[in-house]
Amino acid sequence: MALRTLQLYRNQEFIQECLSKFCSHTRTHSLKNPMIIGNSRQYASVSKMITPLQEAKRFMKDCLLAVGASEENAETVSCNLLEADYRGHYSHGMNRLEMYIRDIQNGTTDAKIKPEILNETVATALLDGKNGLGAVVGKCAMEIAINKAKDVGIGFVIARGSNHYGIAGIYALQAIEEGLIGFSVTNTSPLMTPTRAKQAALGTNPLTLGAPAKNGDSFLLDMATTAVALGKIEIAKRKREPIPEGWALNEEGIPESNPTIAYTNAKLMPLGGTELNSGYKGYGLGMLVEIFCGILSGSCYGPHIRRWGSSHEIANLGQAFMAINPKVFAPGFEDRLQDLITYLREMEPVDKNKPILVHGDKEKMHMAMVDQEGGLRYVANQHKTNDLLAKEFKVASMVSKTID
């Protein structure tokens, strides 16, 4: 999976217009400061260290090779993690490297294995991930779905025996690059507290849908079915910043703003929050994902999945991947989608400095900022973790440059 660049996206004028408006309101490091494009995509404002993309990838790949990953699998996973950081999803990028490493060390993930097809029709497949790295399973599954969609119009692949597969949107992007609609969902460790419950029973259970528009433009929805992904709380904990009270509950089932307490208890609220604020809808979406993943695949599901952070139990996650060829339906799909995307972006905003965005625009803007600065800004604690990993596995430390 090659690192994607902004050359894939043609709406450069729109992106640069957004950048100029956001940057005019961001003063901490002037233009060099990463703009605040939502909490999940915010750099560490105190960080003055820039890490070139290829150096970040090199470090992650070296660490994976050091613990026994095959060359091909280490390449796939390091590209997957780098893509998450490049697109601004720092919770699912290098932040996840140590977790993958510990799973490999403890024998709960096989870093050399390749997935195997168990059952197949012209449009469907059941894939055994063989407890391999999630990014490896996910890439393979979507490739199968894409090939089937090209042949018969649709491909639907279910995987079991998988692990954490990174940001879901990466798999939708695989389909988009082939001119197809892409869809993927995964279950996770039980972190969501169902509406009216005191304990977590479902995962964050993210879902993604991506579709190609004209000239490389696209729509890309990538969301958790909880109010937030646990990784966002982990990032807040690393940065020692409070979290909104609608994200998670404490031991007593009360909304919590301390990220350390929230992360320890691991009781996320469903998308929407409380029942009064329609949190039951997020709870329902979490069930939708679980039916596609754990129930349909025969993998672990709901409360039967290992506790988050436990590297001594096999995860056995279930995941689903779908690719659809829009050309087998009404002609003009990309034209109509582009028309709608353009209409939405050009709507009059409440705040003229905050234009209307389409899902995927924030990621493209973040990529533009990374390109402009020449690399990624990782939080200080990430650099500390990397130094420890470098010493432990005797790999070259990640080289970053200091800026003013």
PDB file of N, CA and C in Angstrom, residues 282-374:
ATOM      1  N   GLY A 282     -26.275   5.716  18.121  1.00  0.00           N
ATOM      2  CA  GLY A 282     -24.904   5.235  18.040  1.00  0.00           C
ATOM      3  C   GLY A 282     -24.788   3.800  18.512  1.00  0.00           C
ATOM      4  N   TYR A 283     -25.529   3.475  19.556  1.00  0.00           N
ATOM      5  CA  TYR A 283     -25.586   2.102  20.071  1.00  0.00           C
ATOM      6  C   TYR A 283     -26.096   1.153  18.981  1.00  0.00           C
ATOM      7  N   GLY A 284     -27.131   1.573  18.262  1.00  0.00           N
ATOM      8  CA  GLY A 284     -27.677   0.761  17.175  1.00  0.00           C
ATOM      9  C   GLY A 284     -26.693   0.581  16.033  1.00  0.00           C
ATOM     10  N   LEU A 285     -25.949   1.647  15.705  1.00  0.00           N
ATOM     11  CA  LEU A 285     -24.936   1.536  14.656  1.00  0.00           C
ATOM     12  C   LEU A 285     -23.826   0.573  15.074  1.00  0.00           C
ATOM     13  N   GLY A 286     -23.488   0.586  16.359  1.00  0.00           N
ATOM     14  CA  GLY A 286     -22.493  -0.358  16.854  1.00  0.00           C
ATOM     15  C   GLY A 286     -22.952  -1.794  16.680  1.00  0.00           C
ATOM     16  N   MET A 287     -24.241  -2.036  16.912  1.00  0.00           N
ATOM     17  CA  MET A 287     -24.800  -3.372  16.694  1.00  0.00           C
ATOM     18  C   MET A 287     -24.780  -3.743  15.215  1.00  0.00           C
ATOM     19  N   LEU A 288     -25.083  -2.780  14.356  1.00  0.00           N
ATOM     20  CA  LEU A 288     -25.045  -3.021  12.911  1.00  0.00           C
ATOM     21  C   LEU A 288     -23.670  -3.536  12.495  1.00  0.00           C
ATOM     22  N   VAL A 289     -22.629  -2.846  12.965  1.00  0.00           N
ATOM     23  CA  VAL A 289     -21.264  -3.255  12.636  1.00  0.00           C
ATOM     24  C   VAL A 289     -20.965  -4.641  13.194  1.00  0.00           C
ATOM     25  N   GLU A 290     -21.402  -4.901  14.426  1.00  0.00           N
ATOM     26  CA  GLU A 290     -21.119  -6.195  15.055  1.00  0.00           C
ATOM     27  C   GLU A 290     -21.763  -7.352  14.297  1.00  0.00           C
ATOM     28  N   ILE A 291     -22.945  -7.127  13.747  1.00  0.00           N
ATOM     29  CA  ILE A 291     -23.609  -8.176  12.969  1.00  0.00           C
ATOM     30  C   ILE A 291     -22.798  -8.513  11.718  1.00  0.00           C
ATOM     31  N   PHE A 292     -22.281  -7.484  11.029  1.00  0.00           N
ATOM     32  CA  PHE A 292     -21.449  -7.722   9.851  1.00  0.00           C
ATOM     33  C   PHE A 292     -20.130  -8.397  10.212  1.00  0.00           C
ATOM     34  N   CYS A 293     -19.592  -8.061  11.370  1.00  0.00           N
ATOM     35  CA  CYS A 293     -18.238  -8.509  11.718  1.00  0.00           C
ATOM     36  C   CYS A 293     -18.215  -9.775  12.563  1.00  0.00           C
ATOM     37  N   GLY A 294     -18.512  -9.651  13.839  1.00  0.00           N
ATOM     38  CA  GLY A 294     -18.408 -10.805  14.722  1.00  0.00           C
ATOM     39  C   GLY A 294     -19.428 -11.889  14.449  1.00  0.00           C
ATOM     40  N   ILE A 295     -20.676 -11.505  14.215  1.00  0.00           N
ATOM     41  CA  ILE A 295     -21.747 -12.492  14.054  1.00  0.00           C
ATOM     42  C   ILE A 295     -21.650 -13.207  12.705  1.00  0.00           C
ATOM     43  N   LEU A 296     -21.458 -12.459  11.632  1.00  0.00           N
ATOM     44  CA  LEU A 296     -21.424 -13.055  10.294  1.00  0.00           C
ATOM     45  C   LEU A 296     -20.148 -13.858  10.039  1.00  0.00           C
ATOM     46  N   SER A 297     -19.043 -13.422  10.631  1.00  0.00           N
ATOM     47  CA  SER A 297     -17.757 -14.079  10.345  1.00  0.00           C
ATOM     48  C   SER A 297     -17.475 -15.290  11.218  1.00  0.00           C
ATOM     49  N   GLY A 298     -18.140 -15.373  12.367  1.00  0.00           N
ATOM     50  CA  GLY A 298     -17.830 -16.445  13.309  1.00  0.00           C
ATOM     51  C   GLY A 298     -16.623 -16.138  14.170  1.00  0.00           C
ATOM     52  N   SER A 299     -16.221 -14.859  14.212  1.00  0.00           N
ATOM     53  CA  SER A 299     -15.112 -14.448  15.077  1.00  0.00           C
ATOM     54  C   SER A 299     -15.646 -14.151  16.474  1.00  0.00           C
ATOM     55  N   CYS A 300     -14.796 -13.628  17.340  1.00  0.00           N
ATOM     56  CA  CYS A 300     -15.286 -13.154  18.635  1.00  0.00           C
ATOM     57  C   CYS A 300     -16.193 -11.951  18.404  1.00  0.00           C
ATOM     58  N   TYR A 301     -17.095 -11.707  19.331  1.00  0.00           N
ATOM     59  CA  TYR A 301     -18.020 -10.582  19.182  1.00  0.00           C
ATOM     60  C   TYR A 301     -18.380 -10.004  20.547  1.00  0.00           C
ATOM     61  N   GLY A 302     -18.741  -8.710  20.519  1.00  0.00           N
ATOM     62  CA  GLY A 302     -19.213  -8.025  21.720  1.00  0.00           C
ATOM     63  C   GLY A 302     -18.351  -8.261  22.944  1.00  0.00           C
ATOM     64  N   PRO A 303     -18.970  -8.699  24.051  1.00  0.00           N
ATOM     65  CA  PRO A 303     -18.240  -8.877  25.314  1.00  0.00           C
ATOM     66  C   PRO A 303     -17.258 -10.042  25.298  1.00  0.00           C
ATOM     67  N   HIS A 304     -17.278 -10.856  24.232  1.00  0.00           N
ATOM     68  CA  HIS A 304     -16.386 -12.011  24.154  1.00  0.00           C
ATOM     69  C   HIS A 304     -15.022 -11.665  23.555  1.00  0.00           C
ATOM     70  N   ILE A 305     -14.869 -10.440  23.081  1.00  0.00           N
ATOM     71  CA  ILE A 305     -13.578  -9.996  22.556  1.00  0.00           C
ATOM     72  C   ILE A 305     -12.683  -9.600  23.733  1.00  0.00           C
ATOM     73  N   ARG A 306     -11.402  -9.809  23.580  1.00  0.00           N
ATOM     74  CA  ARG A 306     -10.466  -9.531  24.669  1.00  0.00           C
ATOM     75  C   ARG A 306     -10.539  -8.065  25.099  1.00  0.00           C
ATOM     76  N   ARG A 307     -10.201  -7.813  26.344  1.00  0.00           N
ATOM     77  CA  ARG A 307     -10.196  -6.460  26.882  1.00  0.00           C
ATOM     78  C   ARG A 307      -9.143  -5.636  26.156  1.00  0.00           C
ATOM     79  N   TRP A 308      -9.453  -4.359  25.945  1.00  0.00           N
ATOM     80  CA  TRP A 308      -8.522  -3.467  25.267  1.00  0.00           C
ATOM     81  C   TRP A 308      -7.200  -3.398  26.037  1.00  0.00           C
ATOM     82  N   GLY A 309      -6.088  -3.490  25.306  1.00  0.00           N
ATOM     83  CA  GLY A 309      -4.773  -3.392  25.916  1.00  0.00           C
ATOM     84  C   GLY A 309      -4.214  -4.714  26.385  1.00  0.00           C
ATOM     85  N   SER A 310      -4.998  -5.782  26.286  1.00  0.00           N
ATOM     86  CA  SER A 310      -4.525  -7.102  26.705  1.00  0.00           C
ATOM     87  C   SER A 310      -3.780  -7.765  25.556  1.00  0.00           C
ATOM     88  N   SER A 311      -2.474  -7.921  25.715  1.00  0.00           N
ATOM     89  CA  SER A 311      -1.655  -8.528  24.666  1.00  0.00           C
ATOM     90  C   SER A 311      -1.415 -10.010  24.897  1.00  0.00           C
ATOM     91  N   HIS A 312      -2.085 -10.581  25.887  1.00  0.00           N
ATOM     92  CA  HIS A 312      -1.856 -11.989  26.218  1.00  0.00           C
ATOM     93  C   HIS A 312      -3.013 -12.882  25.776  1.00  0.00           C
ATOM     94  N   GLU A 313      -4.002 -12.294  25.110  1.00  0.00           N
ATOM     95  CA  GLU A 313      -5.125 -13.061  24.575  1.00  0.00           C
ATOM     96  C   GLU A 313      -5.241 -12.791  23.083  1.00  0.00           C
ATOM     97  N   ILE A 314      -5.658 -13.790  22.336  1.00  0.00           N
ATOM     98  CA  ILE A 314      -5.880 -13.613  20.900  1.00  0.00           C
ATOM     99  C   ILE A 314      -7.134 -12.770  20.683  1.00  0.00           C
ATOM    100  N   ALA A 315      -7.042 -11.784  19.798  1.00  0.00           N
ATOM    101  CA  ALA A 315      -8.170 -10.868  19.570  1.00  0.00           C
ATOM    102  C   ALA A 315      -9.281 -11.521  18.748  1.00  0.00           C
ATOM    103  N   ASN A 316      -8.916 -12.206  17.658  1.00  0.00           N
ATOM    104  CA  ASN A 316      -9.888 -12.844  16.762  1.00  0.00           C
ATOM    105  C   ASN A 316     -11.000 -11.872  16.379  1.00  0.00           C
ATOM    106  N   LEU A 317     -10.604 -10.743  15.793  1.00  0.00           N
ATOM    107  CA  LEU A 317     -11.583  -9.744  15.363  1.00  0.00           C
ATOM    108  C   LEU A 317     -12.233 -10.151  14.047  1.00  0.00           C
ATOM    109  N   GLY A 318     -13.448  -9.651  13.828  1.00  0.00           N
ATOM    110  CA  GLY A 318     -14.150  -9.831  12.568  1.00  0.00           C
ATOM    111  C   GLY A 318     -14.214  -8.512  11.813  1.00  0.00           C
ATOM    112  N   GLN A 319     -14.091  -8.577  10.495  1.00  0.00           N
ATOM    113  CA  GLN A 319     -14.101  -7.368   9.665  1.00  0.00           C
ATOM    114  C   GLN A 319     -14.826  -7.637   8.353  1.00  0.00           C
ATOM    115  N   ALA A 320     -15.396  -6.594   7.786  1.00  0.00           N
ATOM    116  CA  ALA A 320     -16.121  -6.732   6.524  1.00  0.00           C
ATOM    117  C   ALA A 320     -15.629  -5.687   5.530  1.00  0.00           C
ATOM    118  N   PHE A 321     -15.590  -6.071   4.268  1.00  0.00           N
ATOM    119  CA  PHE A 321     -15.081  -5.210   3.200  1.00  0.00           C
ATOM    120  C   PHE A 321     -15.978  -5.363   1.974  1.00  0.00           C
ATOM    121  N   MET A 322     -16.362  -4.236   1.404  1.00  0.00           N
ATOM    122  CA  MET A 322     -17.212  -4.292   0.216  1.00  0.00           C
ATOM    123  C   MET A 322     -16.726  -3.280  -0.810  1.00  0.00           C
ATOM    124  N   ALA A 323     -16.710  -3.696  -2.057  1.00  0.00           N
ATOM    125  CA  ALA A 323     -16.414  -2.808  -3.178  1.00  0.00           C
ATOM    126  C   ALA A 323     -17.563  -2.905  -4.170  1.00  0.00           C
ATOM    127  N   ILE A 324     -17.988  -1.760  -4.673  1.00  0.00           N
ATOM    128  CA  ILE A 324     -19.102  -1.697  -5.624  1.00  0.00           C
ATOM    129  C   ILE A 324     -18.651  -0.924  -6.857  1.00  0.00           C
ATOM    130  N   ASN A 325     -18.935  -1.463  -8.018  1.00  0.00           N
ATOM    131  CA  ASN A 325     -18.623  -0.776  -9.266  1.00  0.00           C
ATOM    132  C   ASN A 325     -19.823   0.076  -9.668  1.00  0.00           C
ATOM    133  N   PRO A 326     -19.716   1.411  -9.561  1.00  0.00           N
ATOM    134  CA  PRO A 326     -20.869   2.257  -9.894  1.00  0.00           C
ATOM    135  C   PRO A 326     -21.267   2.185 -11.360  1.00  0.00           C
ATOM    136  N   LYS A 327     -20.378   1.704 -12.198  1.00  0.00           N
ATOM    137  CA  LYS A 327     -20.662   1.649 -13.636  1.00  0.00           C
ATOM    138  C   LYS A 327     -21.719   0.607 -13.994  1.00  0.00           C
ATOM    139  N   VAL A 328     -22.008  -0.328 -13.086  1.00  0.00           N
ATOM    140  CA  VAL A 328     -23.045  -1.319 -13.385  1.00  0.00           C
ATOM    141  C   VAL A 328     -24.435  -0.780 -13.033  1.00  0.00           C
ATOM    142  N   PHE A 329     -24.479   0.442 -12.512  1.00  0.00           N
ATOM    143  CA  PHE A 329     -25.753   1.082 -12.195  1.00  0.00           C
ATOM    144  C   PHE A 329     -25.957   2.268 -13.144  1.00  0.00           C
ATOM    145  N   ALA A 330     -26.674   3.267 -12.727  1.00  0.00           N
ATOM    146  CA  ALA A 330     -26.974   4.400 -13.610  1.00  0.00           C
ATOM    147  C   ALA A 330     -25.691   5.124 -14.009  1.00  0.00           C
ATOM    148  N   PRO A 331     -25.552   5.463 -15.295  1.00  0.00           N
ATOM    149  CA  PRO A 331     -24.353   6.187 -15.729  1.00  0.00           C
ATOM    150  C   PRO A 331     -24.299   7.586 -15.118  1.00  0.00           C
ATOM    151  N   GLY A 332     -23.084   8.133 -15.017  1.00  0.00           N
ATOM    152  CA  GLY A 332     -22.923   9.495 -14.516  1.00  0.00           C
ATOM    153  C   GLY A 332     -22.746   9.601 -13.013  1.00  0.00           C
ATOM    154  N   PHE A 333     -22.387   8.506 -12.348  1.00  0.00           N
ATOM    155  CA  PHE A 333     -22.244   8.513 -10.889  1.00  0.00           C
ATOM    156  C   PHE A 333     -21.263   9.586 -10.422  1.00  0.00           C
ATOM    157  N   GLU A 334     -20.071   9.597 -11.000  1.00  0.00           N
ATOM    158  CA  GLU A 334     -19.045  10.536 -10.563  1.00  0.00           C
ATOM    159  C   GLU A 334     -19.466  11.978 -10.812  1.00  0.00           C
ATOM    160  N   ASP A 335     -20.161  12.225 -11.919  1.00  0.00           N
ATOM    161  CA  ASP A 335     -20.639  13.582 -12.214  1.00  0.00           C
ATOM    162  C   ASP A 335     -21.634  14.048 -11.160  1.00  0.00           C
ATOM    163  N   ARG A 336     -22.576  13.184 -10.817  1.00  0.00           N
ATOM    164  CA  ARG A 336     -23.593  13.571  -9.832  1.00  0.00           C
ATOM    165  C   ARG A 336     -22.986  13.764  -8.446  1.00  0.00           C
ATOM    166  N   LEU A 337     -22.062  12.879  -8.080  1.00  0.00           N
ATOM    167  CA  LEU A 337     -21.428  13.029  -6.772  1.00  0.00           C
ATOM    168  C   LEU A 337     -20.621  14.316  -6.719  1.00  0.00           C
ATOM    169  N   GLN A 338     -19.901  14.621  -7.800  1.00  0.00           N
ATOM    170  CA  GLN A 338     -19.127  15.858  -7.828  1.00  0.00           C
ATOM    171  C   GLN A 338     -20.034  17.075  -7.741  1.00  0.00           C
ATOM    172  N   ASP A 339     -21.168  17.010  -8.409  1.00  0.00           N
ATOM    173  CA  ASP A 339     -22.129  18.111  -8.355  1.00  0.00           C
ATOM    174  C   ASP A 339     -22.599  18.343  -6.923  1.00  0.00           C
ATOM    175  N   LEU A 340     -22.898  17.268  -6.217  1.00  0.00           N
ATOM    176  CA  LEU A 340     -23.363  17.392  -4.835  1.00  0.00           C
ATOM    177  C   LEU A 340     -22.248  17.896  -3.921  1.00  0.00           C
ATOM    178  N   ILE A 341     -21.044  17.343  -4.082  1.00  0.00           N
ATOM    179  CA  ILE A 341     -19.908  17.778  -3.270  1.00  0.00           C
ATOM    180  C   ILE A 341     -19.647  19.267  -3.463  1.00  0.00           C
ATOM    181  N   THR A 342     -19.631  19.695  -4.721  1.00  0.00           N
ATOM    182  CA  THR A 342     -19.374  21.108  -5.022  1.00  0.00           C
ATOM    183  C   THR A 342     -20.462  21.995  -4.444  1.00  0.00           C
ATOM    184  N   TYR A 343     -21.715  21.564  -4.573  1.00  0.00           N
ATOM    185  CA  TYR A 343     -22.833  22.339  -4.021  1.00  0.00           C
ATOM    186  C   TYR A 343     -22.659  22.531  -2.514  1.00  0.00           C
ATOM    187  N   LEU A 344     -22.327  21.458  -1.816  1.00  0.00           N
ATOM    188  CA  LEU A 344     -22.181  21.535  -0.363  1.00  0.00           C
ATOM    189  C   LEU A 344     -21.036  22.456   0.030  1.00  0.00           C
ATOM    190  N   ARG A 345     -19.912  22.335  -0.651  1.00  0.00           N
ATOM    191  CA  ARG A 345     -18.755  23.171  -0.315  1.00  0.00           C
ATOM    192  C   ARG A 345     -19.018  24.649  -0.566  1.00  0.00           C
ATOM    193  N   GLU A 346     -19.877  24.939  -1.537  1.00  0.00           N
ATOM    194  CA  GLU A 346     -20.123  26.334  -1.906  1.00  0.00           C
ATOM    195  C   GLU A 346     -21.303  26.952  -1.172  1.00  0.00           C
ATOM    196  N   MET A 347     -21.913  26.200  -0.255  1.00  0.00           N
ATOM    197  CA  MET A 347     -23.010  26.757   0.533  1.00  0.00           C
ATOM    198  C   MET A 347     -22.502  27.884   1.436  1.00  0.00           C
ATOM    199  N   GLU A 348     -23.385  28.818   1.735  1.00  0.00           N
ATOM    200  CA  GLU A 348     -23.002  29.939   2.592  1.00  0.00           C
ATOM    201  C   GLU A 348     -22.803  29.445   4.029  1.00  0.00           C
ATOM    202  N   PRO A 349     -21.620  29.661   4.609  1.00  0.00           N
ATOM    203  CA  PRO A 349     -21.368  29.189   5.976  1.00  0.00           C
ATOM    204  C   PRO A 349     -21.873  30.184   7.021  1.00  0.00           C
ATOM    205  N   VAL A 350     -22.084  29.689   8.219  1.00  0.00           N
ATOM    206  CA  VAL A 350     -22.444  30.564   9.333  1.00  0.00           C
ATOM    207  C   VAL A 350     -21.294  31.515   9.627  1.00  0.00           C
ATOM    208  N   ASP A 351     -20.078  30.978   9.609  1.00  0.00           N
ATOM    209  CA  ASP A 351     -18.863  31.763   9.813  1.00  0.00           C
ATOM    210  C   ASP A 351     -18.088  31.739   8.503  1.00  0.00           C
ATOM    211  N   LYS A 352     -17.873  32.891   7.896  1.00  0.00           N
ATOM    212  CA  LYS A 352     -17.228  32.943   6.585  1.00  0.00           C
ATOM    213  C   LYS A 352     -15.799  32.396   6.606  1.00  0.00           C
ATOM    214  N   ASN A 353     -15.203  32.325   7.790  1.00  0.00           N
ATOM    215  CA  ASN A 353     -13.857  31.785   7.913  1.00  0.00           C
ATOM    216  C   ASN A 353     -13.843  30.270   8.101  1.00  0.00           C
ATOM    217  N   LYS A 354     -15.041  29.679   8.163  1.00  0.00           N
ATOM    218  CA  LYS A 354     -15.144  28.231   8.322  1.00  0.00           C
ATOM    219  C   LYS A 354     -16.043  27.666   7.230  1.00  0.00           C
ATOM    220  N   PRO A 355     -15.495  27.422   6.052  1.00  0.00           N
ATOM    221  CA  PRO A 355     -16.300  26.924   4.932  1.00  0.00           C
ATOM    222  C   PRO A 355     -16.844  25.532   5.198  1.00  0.00           C
ATOM    223  N   ILE A 356     -17.923  25.201   4.506  1.00  0.00           N
ATOM    224  CA  ILE A 356     -18.512  23.867   4.630  1.00  0.00           C
ATOM    225  C   ILE A 356     -17.550  22.856   4.009  1.00  0.00           C
ATOM    226  N   LEU A 357     -17.334  21.772   4.721  1.00  0.00           N
ATOM    227  CA  LEU A 357     -16.442  20.716   4.256  1.00  0.00           C
ATOM    228  C   LEU A 357     -17.228  19.452   3.944  1.00  0.00           C
ATOM    229  N   VAL A 358     -16.651  18.625   3.117  1.00  0.00           N
ATOM    230  CA  VAL A 358     -17.188  17.300   2.824  1.00  0.00           C
ATOM    231  C   VAL A 358     -16.257  16.285   3.477  1.00  0.00           C
ATOM    232  N   HIS A 359     -16.804  15.164   3.922  1.00  0.00           N
ATOM    233  CA  HIS A 359     -15.990  14.162   4.600  1.00  0.00           C
ATOM    234  C   HIS A 359     -14.787  13.765   3.742  1.00  0.00           C
ATOM    235  N   GLY A 360     -13.618  13.877   4.334  1.00  0.00           N
ATOM    236  CA  GLY A 360     -12.359  13.637   3.637  1.00  0.00           C
ATOM    237  C   GLY A 360     -11.578  14.909   3.406  1.00  0.00           C
ATOM    238  N   ASP A 361     -12.250  16.067   3.442  1.00  0.00           N
ATOM    239  CA  ASP A 361     -11.562  17.337   3.209  1.00  0.00           C
ATOM    240  C   ASP A 361     -10.558  17.662   4.312  1.00  0.00           C
ATOM    241  N   LYS A 362     -10.917  17.400   5.559  1.00  0.00           N
ATOM    242  CA  LYS A 362      -9.995  17.697   6.658  1.00  0.00           C
ATOM    243  C   LYS A 362      -8.701  16.906   6.508  1.00  0.00           C
ATOM    244  N   GLU A 363      -8.834  15.660   6.095  1.00  0.00           N
ATOM    245  CA  GLU A 363      -7.648  14.842   5.906  1.00  0.00           C
ATOM    246  C   GLU A 363      -6.770  15.400   4.781  1.00  0.00           C
ATOM    247  N   LYS A 364      -7.393  15.829   3.695  1.00  0.00           N
ATOM    248  CA  LYS A 364      -6.625  16.389   2.585  1.00  0.00           C
ATOM    249  C   LYS A 364      -5.912  17.665   3.015  1.00  0.00           C
ATOM    250  N   MET A 365      -6.585  18.479   3.818  1.00  0.00           N
ATOM    251  CA  MET A 365      -5.981  19.708   4.311  1.00  0.00           C
ATOM    252  C   MET A 365      -4.814  19.396   5.245  1.00  0.00           C
ATOM    253  N   HIS A 366      -4.978  18.380   6.058  1.00  0.00           N
ATOM    254  CA  HIS A 366      -3.892  17.991   6.953  1.00  0.00           C
ATOM    255  C   HIS A 366      -2.689  17.510   6.155  1.00  0.00           C
ATOM    256  N   MET A 367      -2.941  16.732   5.112  1.00  0.00           N
ATOM    257  CA  MET A 367      -1.859  16.267   4.252  1.00  0.00           C
ATOM    258  C   MET A 367      -1.124  17.447   3.624  1.00  0.00           C
ATOM    259  N   ALA A 368      -1.870  18.466   3.226  1.00  0.00           N
ATOM    260  CA  ALA A 368      -1.258  19.653   2.632  1.00  0.00           C
ATOM    261  C   ALA A 368      -0.359  20.362   3.636  1.00  0.00           C
ATOM    262  N   MET A 369      -0.805  20.439   4.896  1.00  0.00           N
ATOM    263  CA  MET A 369       0.002  21.071   5.931  1.00  0.00           C
ATOM    264  C   MET A 369       1.279  20.275   6.197  1.00  0.00           C
ATOM    265  N   VAL A 370       1.162  18.959   6.211  1.00  0.00           N
ATOM    266  CA  VAL A 370       2.340  18.111   6.423  1.00  0.00           C
ATOM    267  C   VAL A 370       3.334  18.321   5.287  1.00  0.00           C
ATOM    268  N   ASP A 371       2.838  18.355   4.062  1.00  0.00           N
ATOM    269  CA  ASP A 371       3.709  18.587   2.913  1.00  0.00           C
ATOM    270  C   ASP A 371       4.382  19.951   3.012  1.00  0.00           C
ATOM    271  N   GLN A 372       3.619  20.940   3.458  1.00  0.00           N
ATOM    272  CA  GLN A 372       4.142  22.298   3.570  1.00  0.00           C
ATOM    273  C   GLN A 372       5.255  22.378   4.611  1.00  0.00           C
ATOM    274  N   GLU A 373       5.081  21.663   5.713  1.00  0.00           N
ATOM    275  CA  GLU A 373       6.075  21.717   6.787  1.00  0.00           C
ATOM    276  C   GLU A 373       7.219  20.731   6.589  1.00  0.00           C
ATOM    277  N   GLY A 374       7.036  19.782   5.699  1.00  0.00           N
ATOM    278  CA  GLY A 374       8.095  18.822   5.445  1.00  0.00           C
ATOM    279  C   GLY A 374       8.105  17.628   6.370  1.00  0.00           C
TER     280      GLY A 374
END
